[in-house]
Short mmCIF file of C-alpha atoms in Angstrom, two decimals:
data_model
loop_
_atom_site.label_atom_id
_atom_site.label_comp_id
_atom_site.label_asym_id
_atom_site.label_seq_id
_atom_site.Cartn_x
_atom_site.Cartn_y
_atom_site.Cartn_z
CA MET A 27 37.03 -61.84 43.82
CA LEU A 28 33.81 -62.81 45.58
CA LYS A 29 34.02 -65.80 47.91
CA ILE A 30 30.77 -67.50 48.88
CA TYR A 31 30.21 -70.26 51.42
CA ASP A 32 29.16 -73.43 49.59
CA SER A 33 26.70 -75.49 51.64
CA LEU A 34 27.51 -78.65 49.66
CA THR A 35 31.25 -78.76 50.45
CA GLY A 36 31.34 -76.59 53.57
CA GLU A 37 34.02 -74.40 51.99
CA LYS A 38 34.17 -70.87 50.63
CA LYS A 39 34.21 -70.95 46.85
CA THR A 40 35.78 -68.26 44.68
CA ILE A 41 33.39 -66.95 42.05
CA ASN A 42 35.06 -66.06 38.76
CA ASP A 43 34.56 -62.40 37.88
CA SER A 44 34.14 -62.86 34.12
CA LYS A 45 30.41 -63.63 34.04
CA VAL A 46 28.35 -64.89 36.96
CA ARG A 47 25.33 -67.20 36.58
CA ILE A 48 22.78 -67.06 39.43
CA TYR A 49 19.51 -68.86 40.08
CA THR A 50 16.90 -68.40 42.80
CA CYS A 51 13.63 -70.25 43.24
CA GLY A 52 10.76 -67.83 42.80
CA PRO A 53 7.29 -67.93 44.34
CA THR A 54 4.42 -70.34 43.89
CA VAL A 55 1.83 -67.76 42.94
CA TYR A 56 -1.20 -68.67 45.03
CA ASN A 57 -0.76 -66.02 47.73
CA TYR A 58 1.20 -62.89 48.64
CA ILE A 59 4.84 -63.42 49.60
CA HIS A 60 5.86 -63.06 53.24
CA ILE A 61 9.07 -61.63 54.70
CA GLY A 62 10.60 -65.11 54.91
CA ASN A 63 10.16 -65.48 51.13
CA ALA A 64 11.83 -62.08 50.73
CA ARG A 65 15.08 -63.03 52.49
CA PRO A 66 16.60 -65.13 49.64
CA LEU A 67 15.33 -62.60 47.09
CA ILE A 68 17.10 -59.78 48.95
CA LEU A 69 20.21 -61.96 49.29
CA ALA A 70 20.25 -62.60 45.53
CA ASP A 71 19.65 -58.92 44.86
CA LEU A 72 22.57 -58.00 47.11
CA VAL A 73 24.87 -60.31 45.11
CA VAL A 74 23.60 -58.91 41.80
CA LYS A 75 23.98 -55.28 42.90
CA PHE A 76 27.48 -55.88 44.29
CA LEU A 77 28.70 -57.69 41.17
CA THR A 78 27.18 -54.97 38.97
CA PHE A 79 28.98 -52.36 41.12
CA LYS A 80 32.22 -54.22 40.37
CA GLU A 81 31.28 -54.14 36.66
CA VAL A 82 30.89 -57.92 36.51
CA LYS A 83 28.38 -59.30 34.01
CA VAL A 84 25.53 -61.16 35.69
CA LYS A 85 23.01 -63.60 34.23
CA TYR A 86 20.32 -64.08 36.85
CA LEU A 87 17.29 -66.35 36.42
CA LEU A 88 14.21 -66.51 38.64
CA ASN A 89 11.28 -68.87 38.10
CA ILE A 90 7.58 -68.40 38.74
CA THR A 91 5.74 -71.58 39.74
CA ASP A 92 2.35 -71.00 38.15
CA ILE A 93 1.40 -74.71 38.01
CA ASP A 94 0.71 -76.23 41.42
CA ASP A 95 -1.93 -77.96 43.56
CA LYS A 96 -2.00 -74.92 45.84
CA ILE A 97 -3.01 -72.73 42.88
CA ILE A 98 -5.72 -75.22 41.90
CA ASN A 99 -7.10 -75.30 45.45
CA LYS A 100 -7.06 -71.52 45.69
CA ALA A 101 -8.91 -71.22 42.37
CA ILE A 102 -11.58 -73.65 43.58
CA GLU A 103 -11.85 -71.79 46.88
CA GLU A 104 -12.31 -68.42 45.15
CA ASN A 105 -14.37 -69.84 42.25
CA VAL A 106 -12.06 -68.37 39.59
CA SER A 107 -9.65 -69.85 37.05
CA GLU A 108 -6.12 -70.98 37.87
CA PHE A 109 -4.91 -68.40 35.36
CA ASP A 110 -6.66 -65.63 37.32
CA ILE A 111 -5.04 -66.76 40.58
CA ALA A 112 -1.59 -67.02 39.02
CA LYS A 113 -1.95 -63.61 37.34
CA LYS A 114 -3.19 -61.89 40.49
CA TYR A 115 -0.36 -63.14 42.69
CA SER A 116 2.33 -62.84 40.00
CA ASP A 117 1.41 -59.16 39.65
CA ALA A 118 1.47 -58.81 43.43
CA PHE A 119 4.90 -60.45 43.54
CA PHE A 120 6.37 -58.04 41.01
CA ASN A 121 4.86 -55.15 42.93
CA ASP A 122 6.49 -56.40 46.13
CA ILE A 123 9.95 -56.79 44.63
CA GLU A 124 9.71 -53.32 43.09
CA ASN A 125 8.78 -51.89 46.50
CA LEU A 126 11.72 -53.79 48.03
CA ASN A 127 14.02 -52.05 45.53
CA ILE A 128 15.02 -55.40 44.02
CA THR A 129 16.60 -55.21 40.58
CA LEU A 130 14.64 -57.34 38.11
CA PRO A 131 16.50 -60.55 37.20
CA THR A 132 17.87 -61.00 33.69
CA LYS A 133 14.91 -63.28 33.08
CA VAL A 134 11.81 -64.33 35.02
CA ILE A 135 10.24 -67.47 33.55
CA PRO A 136 6.78 -68.81 34.41
CA ILE A 137 7.02 -72.59 34.37
CA SER A 138 3.82 -72.87 32.28
CA SER A 139 5.81 -71.49 29.33
CA LYS A 140 8.24 -74.43 29.40
CA LEU A 141 6.02 -77.52 29.29
CA ILE A 142 7.46 -78.91 26.02
CA GLU A 143 10.99 -78.54 27.36
CA ILE A 144 10.03 -80.19 30.67
CA ILE A 145 8.53 -83.21 28.89
CA ASP A 146 11.69 -83.54 26.75
CA PHE A 147 13.85 -83.27 29.88
CA ILE A 148 11.90 -86.06 31.61
CA GLU A 149 12.16 -88.26 28.51
CA ILE A 150 15.94 -87.92 28.60
CA LEU A 151 16.02 -89.04 32.24
CA ILE A 152 13.85 -92.09 31.38
CA ASP A 153 16.09 -92.96 28.41
CA LYS A 154 19.14 -92.77 30.67
CA LYS A 155 17.46 -95.15 33.18
CA TYR A 156 17.33 -92.53 35.94
CA ALA A 157 13.54 -92.29 35.83
CA TYR A 158 10.65 -94.70 35.24
CA GLU A 159 6.95 -94.54 34.42
CA VAL A 160 4.18 -96.37 36.27
CA ASN A 161 0.46 -95.92 35.50
CA GLY A 162 1.00 -92.55 33.81
CA ASN A 163 3.23 -91.16 36.58
CA VAL A 164 6.98 -90.66 36.14
CA TYR A 165 9.37 -90.98 39.09
CA PHE A 166 13.06 -90.34 39.61
CA ASP A 167 14.88 -93.44 40.86
CA ILE A 168 17.11 -92.18 43.69
CA SER A 169 18.89 -95.58 43.85
CA SER A 170 20.26 -94.89 40.34
CA LEU A 171 22.57 -92.24 41.85
CA GLU A 172 22.76 -93.62 45.35
CA LYS A 173 26.17 -92.11 46.21
CA GLU A 174 25.26 -88.59 45.09
CA TYR A 175 21.73 -88.40 46.48
CA GLY A 176 21.61 -86.87 49.94
CA GLU A 177 25.00 -85.12 49.68
CA LEU A 178 23.54 -81.61 49.68
CA SER A 179 21.27 -82.13 52.69
CA LYS A 180 23.84 -84.41 54.39
CA GLN A 181 21.28 -87.17 54.91
CA LYS A 182 21.67 -90.91 54.46
CA LYS A 183 19.35 -92.83 52.15
CA GLU A 184 17.83 -94.87 54.97
CA GLU A 185 16.96 -91.63 56.79
CA LEU A 186 15.43 -90.13 53.66
CA ASN A 187 13.12 -93.11 53.24
CA THR A 188 11.38 -92.66 56.57
CA GLY A 189 9.15 -90.06 58.09
CA ALA A 190 6.06 -88.07 57.20
CA ARG A 191 7.81 -85.98 54.53
CA VAL A 192 7.68 -88.77 51.94
CA GLU A 193 4.16 -89.40 50.68
CA GLN A 194 3.10 -93.04 50.48
CA ASP A 195 2.90 -94.18 46.88
CA PHE A 196 2.99 -97.89 46.06
CA ASN A 197 3.94 -97.16 42.44
CA LYS A 198 7.43 -96.21 43.56
CA LYS A 199 10.46 -98.51 43.53
CA ASN A 200 11.87 -96.68 46.56
CA SER A 201 9.85 -94.66 49.06
CA GLY A 202 12.23 -91.70 48.49
CA ASP A 203 11.61 -91.61 44.72
CA PHE A 204 9.94 -88.36 43.69
CA VAL A 205 7.48 -87.36 40.98
CA LEU A 206 8.70 -85.84 37.71
CA TRP A 207 5.33 -86.07 35.98
CA LYS A 208 2.06 -86.37 37.88
CA LYS A 209 -0.97 -87.96 36.25
CA THR A 210 -4.07 -86.02 37.24
CA ASP A 211 -7.62 -85.21 36.28
CA LYS A 212 -7.78 -82.23 38.64
CA GLY A 213 -7.10 -78.69 37.46
CA LYS A 214 -5.13 -77.60 34.42
CA LYS A 215 -3.22 -80.42 32.77
CA TRP A 216 -1.13 -81.16 29.68
CA LEU A 217 -0.84 -84.16 27.37
CA SER A 218 2.38 -86.15 27.45
CA LYS A 219 3.17 -89.64 26.14
CA TRP A 220 2.59 -90.95 29.69
CA SER A 221 -0.70 -89.27 30.60
CA TYR A 222 -2.61 -86.05 31.00
CA GLY A 223 -0.85 -84.38 33.89
CA ARG A 224 1.57 -81.72 35.03
CA PRO A 225 5.24 -81.57 36.04
CA GLY A 226 6.62 -82.14 39.52
CA TRP A 227 7.89 -79.04 41.31
CA HIS A 228 11.47 -80.31 41.64
CA THR A 229 11.76 -80.84 37.89
CA GLU A 230 10.74 -77.25 37.09
CA CYS A 231 13.90 -75.68 38.51
CA ALA A 232 16.24 -78.39 37.19
CA LEU A 233 14.85 -77.92 33.67
CA LEU A 234 14.97 -74.11 33.77
CA ILE A 235 18.61 -74.06 34.86
CA ASP A 236 19.53 -76.66 32.23
CA ASN A 237 17.54 -74.84 29.55
CA PHE A 238 18.58 -71.24 30.29
CA PHE A 239 22.29 -71.61 31.09
CA THR A 240 24.91 -73.16 28.81
CA LYS A 241 27.15 -73.90 31.82
CA PRO A 242 26.49 -74.85 35.46
CA LEU A 243 25.55 -72.08 37.85
CA ASP A 244 28.10 -70.07 39.78
CA ILE A 245 25.69 -69.47 42.68
CA HIS A 246 22.42 -71.17 43.54
CA ILE A 247 20.62 -69.10 46.18
CA GLY A 248 17.75 -70.16 48.41
CA GLY A 249 16.22 -70.43 51.83
CA ILE A 250 17.57 -73.22 54.04
CA ASP A 251 14.10 -74.81 54.19
CA LEU A 252 14.39 -75.70 50.47
CA LYS A 253 17.59 -77.71 50.86
CA PHE A 254 15.59 -80.91 51.28
CA PRO A 255 13.74 -82.17 49.42
CA HIS A 256 13.51 -79.47 46.74
CA HIS A 257 17.15 -78.66 46.06
CA GLU A 258 18.31 -82.20 46.71
CA ASN A 259 15.90 -83.42 44.04
CA GLU A 260 16.66 -80.56 41.68
CA ARG A 261 20.41 -81.21 41.94
CA ILE A 262 20.17 -84.96 41.34
CA GLN A 263 18.16 -84.50 38.13
CA TYR A 264 20.72 -82.07 36.72
CA ILE A 265 23.57 -84.46 37.59
CA ALA A 266 21.68 -87.34 35.99
CA LYS A 267 21.23 -85.49 32.73
CA ASN A 268 24.58 -83.69 32.53
CA ASN A 269 26.96 -85.77 34.66
CA LYS A 270 28.19 -82.62 36.41
CA GLU A 271 27.35 -80.48 39.42
CA ILE A 272 24.58 -77.93 38.98
CA ALA A 273 26.38 -75.10 40.84
CA ILE A 274 29.78 -74.03 42.10
CA ALA A 275 28.24 -72.70 45.33
CA TRP A 276 24.95 -73.30 47.14
CA ALA A 277 24.25 -70.15 49.20
CA TYR A 278 21.53 -70.48 51.84
CA ASN A 279 19.98 -67.93 54.14
CA GLY A 280 18.99 -69.07 57.62
CA HIS A 281 15.56 -69.72 59.10
CA LEU A 282 13.33 -66.83 60.10
CA SER A 283 11.48 -66.64 63.42
CA ILE A 284 9.01 -64.13 64.81
CA ASN A 285 9.35 -63.54 68.55
CA ASN A 286 11.20 -66.86 68.99
CA GLU A 287 8.64 -68.89 67.02
CA LYS A 288 9.35 -70.21 63.54
CA MET A 289 7.27 -68.25 61.07
CA SER A 290 4.59 -70.47 59.55
CA LYS A 291 1.04 -70.28 58.24
CA SER A 292 -0.09 -72.93 60.73
CA LEU A 293 0.97 -70.72 63.65
CA GLY A 294 -0.64 -67.68 62.03
CA ASN A 295 2.46 -65.53 62.55
CA THR A 296 3.44 -64.85 58.95
CA ILE A 297 4.07 -61.22 58.03
CA LEU A 298 3.36 -60.35 54.40
CA VAL A 299 5.93 -58.19 52.60
CA LYS A 300 3.29 -55.70 51.55
CA ASP A 301 2.08 -55.32 55.15
CA PHE A 302 5.61 -54.92 56.54
CA ILE A 303 6.46 -52.25 53.96
CA GLU A 304 3.22 -50.37 54.61
CA LYS A 305 3.78 -50.38 58.38
CA TYR A 306 7.55 -49.92 58.59
CA GLY A 307 9.21 -49.58 55.17
CA ALA A 308 11.38 -51.52 52.73
CA ASN A 309 14.67 -50.11 54.05
CA GLU A 310 13.73 -51.33 57.50
CA LEU A 311 13.37 -54.94 56.30
CA ARG A 312 16.60 -54.78 54.32
CA PHE A 313 18.55 -53.42 57.28
CA ILE A 314 17.28 -56.24 59.52
CA TYR A 315 18.68 -58.77 57.03
CA LEU A 316 21.89 -56.85 56.29
CA ASN A 317 22.78 -56.34 59.94
CA SER A 318 23.16 -60.10 60.49
CA ASN A 319 25.07 -62.79 58.64
CA TYR A 320 22.85 -64.12 55.86
CA LYS A 321 23.54 -67.76 56.85
CA GLN A 322 22.39 -67.34 60.43
CA PRO A 323 18.86 -67.92 61.75
CA LEU A 324 17.16 -64.61 62.45
CA ASN A 325 14.58 -63.82 65.10
CA ILE A 326 12.52 -60.73 64.26
CA THR A 327 11.22 -58.86 67.29
CA GLU A 328 9.70 -55.43 67.88
CA GLU A 329 13.02 -54.40 69.40
CA LEU A 330 14.88 -55.41 66.22
CA ILE A 331 12.37 -53.53 64.05
CA ASN A 332 12.70 -50.41 66.22
CA GLN A 333 16.48 -50.63 65.97
CA SER A 334 16.15 -50.76 62.19
CA ILE A 335 13.76 -47.78 62.13
CA GLU A 336 16.14 -45.75 64.30
CA TRP A 337 19.16 -46.58 62.11
CA ASN A 338 17.36 -45.74 58.88
CA ASN A 339 16.04 -42.46 60.31
CA LYS A 340 19.59 -41.54 61.28
CA ILE A 341 20.85 -42.18 57.73
CA PHE A 342 17.88 -40.41 56.14
CA ASN A 343 18.32 -37.33 58.34
CA LEU A 344 22.05 -37.19 57.56
CA LEU A 345 21.39 -37.34 53.80
CA LYS A 346 18.75 -34.60 54.10
CA LEU A 347 21.12 -32.46 56.17
CA ALA A 348 23.94 -32.78 53.64
CA ASN A 349 21.50 -32.10 50.80
CA TRP A 350 20.18 -28.76 52.05
CA LYS A 351 23.53 -27.65 53.45
CA ILE A 352 25.11 -28.13 50.02
CA ALA A 353 22.15 -26.44 48.25
CA THR A 354 22.45 -23.32 50.43
CA LYS A 355 26.27 -23.38 50.27
CA GLU A 356 26.40 -23.76 54.02
CA VAL A 357 28.78 -26.60 53.14
CA ILE A 358 31.27 -26.59 50.28
CA LEU A 359 32.02 -29.73 48.26
CA ASN A 360 35.71 -30.53 47.89
CA ASN A 361 36.01 -33.77 45.94
CA GLN A 362 39.76 -33.65 45.43
CA THR A 363 41.40 -35.00 48.58
CA PRO A 364 40.43 -36.46 51.97
CA ILE A 365 39.93 -33.62 54.42
CA ASP A 366 40.35 -35.35 57.77
CA ASP A 367 43.33 -37.52 58.66
CA ASP A 368 41.27 -39.23 61.38
CA PHE A 369 39.29 -41.03 58.65
CA ASP A 370 40.71 -43.05 55.75
CA SER A 371 38.24 -41.57 53.25
CA TYR A 372 40.13 -42.88 50.25
CA LYS A 373 39.96 -46.46 51.60
CA TYR A 374 36.22 -46.70 52.19
CA ILE A 375 35.37 -48.40 48.89
CA THR A 376 38.37 -50.72 49.23
CA LYS A 377 37.19 -51.77 52.69
CA PHE A 378 33.64 -52.17 51.41
CA LYS A 379 34.76 -54.51 48.63
CA GLU A 380 36.92 -56.52 51.05
CA PHE A 381 33.98 -57.07 53.40
CA MET A 382 31.57 -57.96 50.61
CA ASN A 383 34.04 -60.25 48.81
CA ASP A 384 34.43 -62.19 52.07
CA ASP A 385 31.12 -64.07 51.88
CA LEU A 386 28.99 -60.90 51.90
CA ASN A 387 29.99 -59.65 55.34
CA THR A 388 27.24 -57.02 55.52
CA PRO A 389 27.40 -56.53 59.33
CA MET A 390 30.93 -55.15 58.82
CA VAL A 391 29.63 -52.98 55.98
CA ILE A 392 27.01 -51.53 58.36
CA THR A 393 29.83 -50.74 60.82
CA LEU A 394 31.76 -49.09 57.98
CA LEU A 395 28.72 -46.97 57.08
CA GLU A 396 28.46 -45.81 60.68
CA GLU A 397 32.10 -44.72 60.61
CA MET A 398 31.44 -42.87 57.35
CA ALA A 399 28.34 -41.20 58.83
CA LYS A 400 30.43 -39.98 61.76
CA ASN A 401 32.98 -38.57 59.30
CA ILE A 402 30.29 -36.84 57.22
CA ASN A 403 28.75 -35.23 60.32
CA LYS A 404 32.18 -33.94 61.34
CA GLN A 405 32.79 -32.54 57.86
CA ILE A 406 29.40 -30.79 57.85
CA LYS A 407 30.30 -29.06 61.11
CA ASN A 408 33.56 -27.96 59.47
CA LYS A 409 31.55 -26.77 56.42
CA VAL A 410 33.54 -28.79 53.84
CA LEU A 411 32.63 -32.24 52.42
CA ASP A 412 35.00 -34.55 50.55
CA LYS A 413 34.19 -37.68 48.51
CA THR A 414 33.07 -39.59 51.60
CA LEU A 415 29.46 -38.55 50.97
CA GLU A 416 29.59 -39.79 47.37
CA LYS A 417 31.06 -43.13 48.48
CA PHE A 418 28.51 -43.35 51.30
CA LYS A 419 25.66 -43.03 48.81
CA ALA A 420 27.27 -45.60 46.48
CA ILE A 421 27.48 -48.21 49.25
CA LEU A 422 23.88 -47.56 50.33
CA ASN A 423 22.83 -48.08 46.72
CA VAL A 424 24.61 -51.46 46.50
CA LEU A 425 22.88 -52.53 49.71
CA GLY A 426 19.55 -51.62 48.09
CA LEU A 427 18.79 -48.93 50.68
CA SER A 428 16.90 -46.12 48.97
CA TYR A 429 15.99 -42.79 50.56
CA LYS A 430 13.71 -40.20 48.98
CA ILE A 431 15.89 -37.08 49.04
CA LEU A 432 14.05 -34.19 47.40
CA ASP A 433 15.63 -31.85 44.90
CA ILE A 434 15.80 -28.33 46.27
CA ASP A 435 14.28 -25.87 43.80
CA LYS A 436 14.75 -22.11 43.74
CA LYS A 437 11.69 -21.40 45.93
CA THR A 438 12.72 -23.97 48.56
CA LYS A 439 16.27 -22.63 48.57
CA GLU A 440 14.94 -19.14 49.24
CA LYS A 441 12.91 -20.47 52.18
CA LEU A 442 15.98 -22.20 53.59
CA LEU A 443 18.05 -19.04 53.29
CA GLU A 444 15.26 -17.02 54.93
CA TRP A 445 15.15 -19.52 57.81
CA LEU A 446 18.92 -19.34 58.28
CA MET A 447 18.80 -15.53 58.24
CA LEU A 448 16.05 -15.48 60.89
CA LEU A 449 18.13 -17.81 63.06
CA GLU A 450 21.16 -15.59 62.65
CA ASN A 451 19.08 -12.57 63.68
CA LYS A 452 17.67 -14.56 66.64
CA ASN A 453 14.11 -14.23 65.37
CA TYR A 454 13.28 -17.69 66.63
CA GLU A 455 9.48 -17.39 66.50
CA LYS A 456 9.37 -16.77 62.74
CA ALA A 457 12.25 -19.21 62.20
CA ASP A 458 10.26 -21.98 63.90
CA ILE A 459 7.28 -21.42 61.58
CA ILE A 460 9.48 -21.82 58.49
CA ARG A 461 11.38 -24.76 60.02
CA LYS A 462 8.11 -26.57 60.61
CA LYS A 463 7.07 -26.08 56.96
CA LEU A 464 10.46 -27.30 55.76
CA GLN A 465 10.19 -30.39 57.98
CA GLU A 466 6.66 -31.12 56.74
CA GLY A 467 7.95 -30.85 53.17
CA GLY A 468 10.69 -33.40 53.89
CA ILE A 469 13.50 -30.92 53.25
CA ILE A 470 15.10 -30.92 56.70
#
């Protein structure tokens, strides 16, 4: 069974294989997502694809924050409606995740569709004395669950109450109390019993998880930068309402840097997903993430990108080679038994599952793929391929690596055979002309 490192307890937690419930915080749709935003999405997709490969049922929820001050400010800046901004960048988000070969979650919920439920959720917290209203604003009282608050981020209450992160608001009982409902006259707002306003960001995710799942989550996935205050505040609201933990495991990916500087808008070094894909490719971004432990900080450099490009080209060329060799019967498929005793072909999937079940050890999976590639190349030279190629493709698919291998039609097959005949007859000049056309067509 899958074991995932739980950031709350510091232990690996076993995830039951009956049905797995997963949640990831989606984007605030006021801009295009950058490659840092993509890391937890790719991590969640990896978990979903692996569990699906193991024939485990998955219920995966992703939210869209389409109510936010950033959206309001962007709408004012561009002189359009908040709806137009949210629609534009929601569409862009879905386009990006499609291009990243991310499987759509079971459900993607825009928070604007859950306002009634959010208001009801906040009322419950007030009734239970975990939240309070002042001048039309509603706050969560962190002193009401003093022992639990701060456990996820491993911070003490006195540390949480200081510093620039906590906005100064004299309506609060404690400086660390956070907004559940914000009274406002700016931008789109909704009527509640407290005021015209809109929900606090931290309440959105807590409500969606509580509303969509009948049981606590198995895995809550996110970037490490969301641990505090977002996830800390999300967790405490769920505990307050339900008197139980929100998730079995909190899985966090590490920080992302660009050339040894933390990626941030203020430094102007953010790389948008759409720009990265256009310049390098989706496989190249995935490989960069897969070739390191998901929990570790990652520094993206030109050298790392070039390494990824080289690796993906090697895999792509191998798949193309096997494809046309099989089509022309230069290589025979023998799917019955392993051909080469030097490679444990029959154990590849077993090893793959072992690595993935051990807290998603994708660097070891990459090493396994390289061993398999070596085996496949050897088999091609010997003109017989066993099931290693099939297993190789299956593992690539779980990792979300997708290569455009063209079907070889009758006309292309004839060209390939003509090329091979010219090579055999040592007519290299004509052979080179055909080879060039086949390369341009993406066949070889």
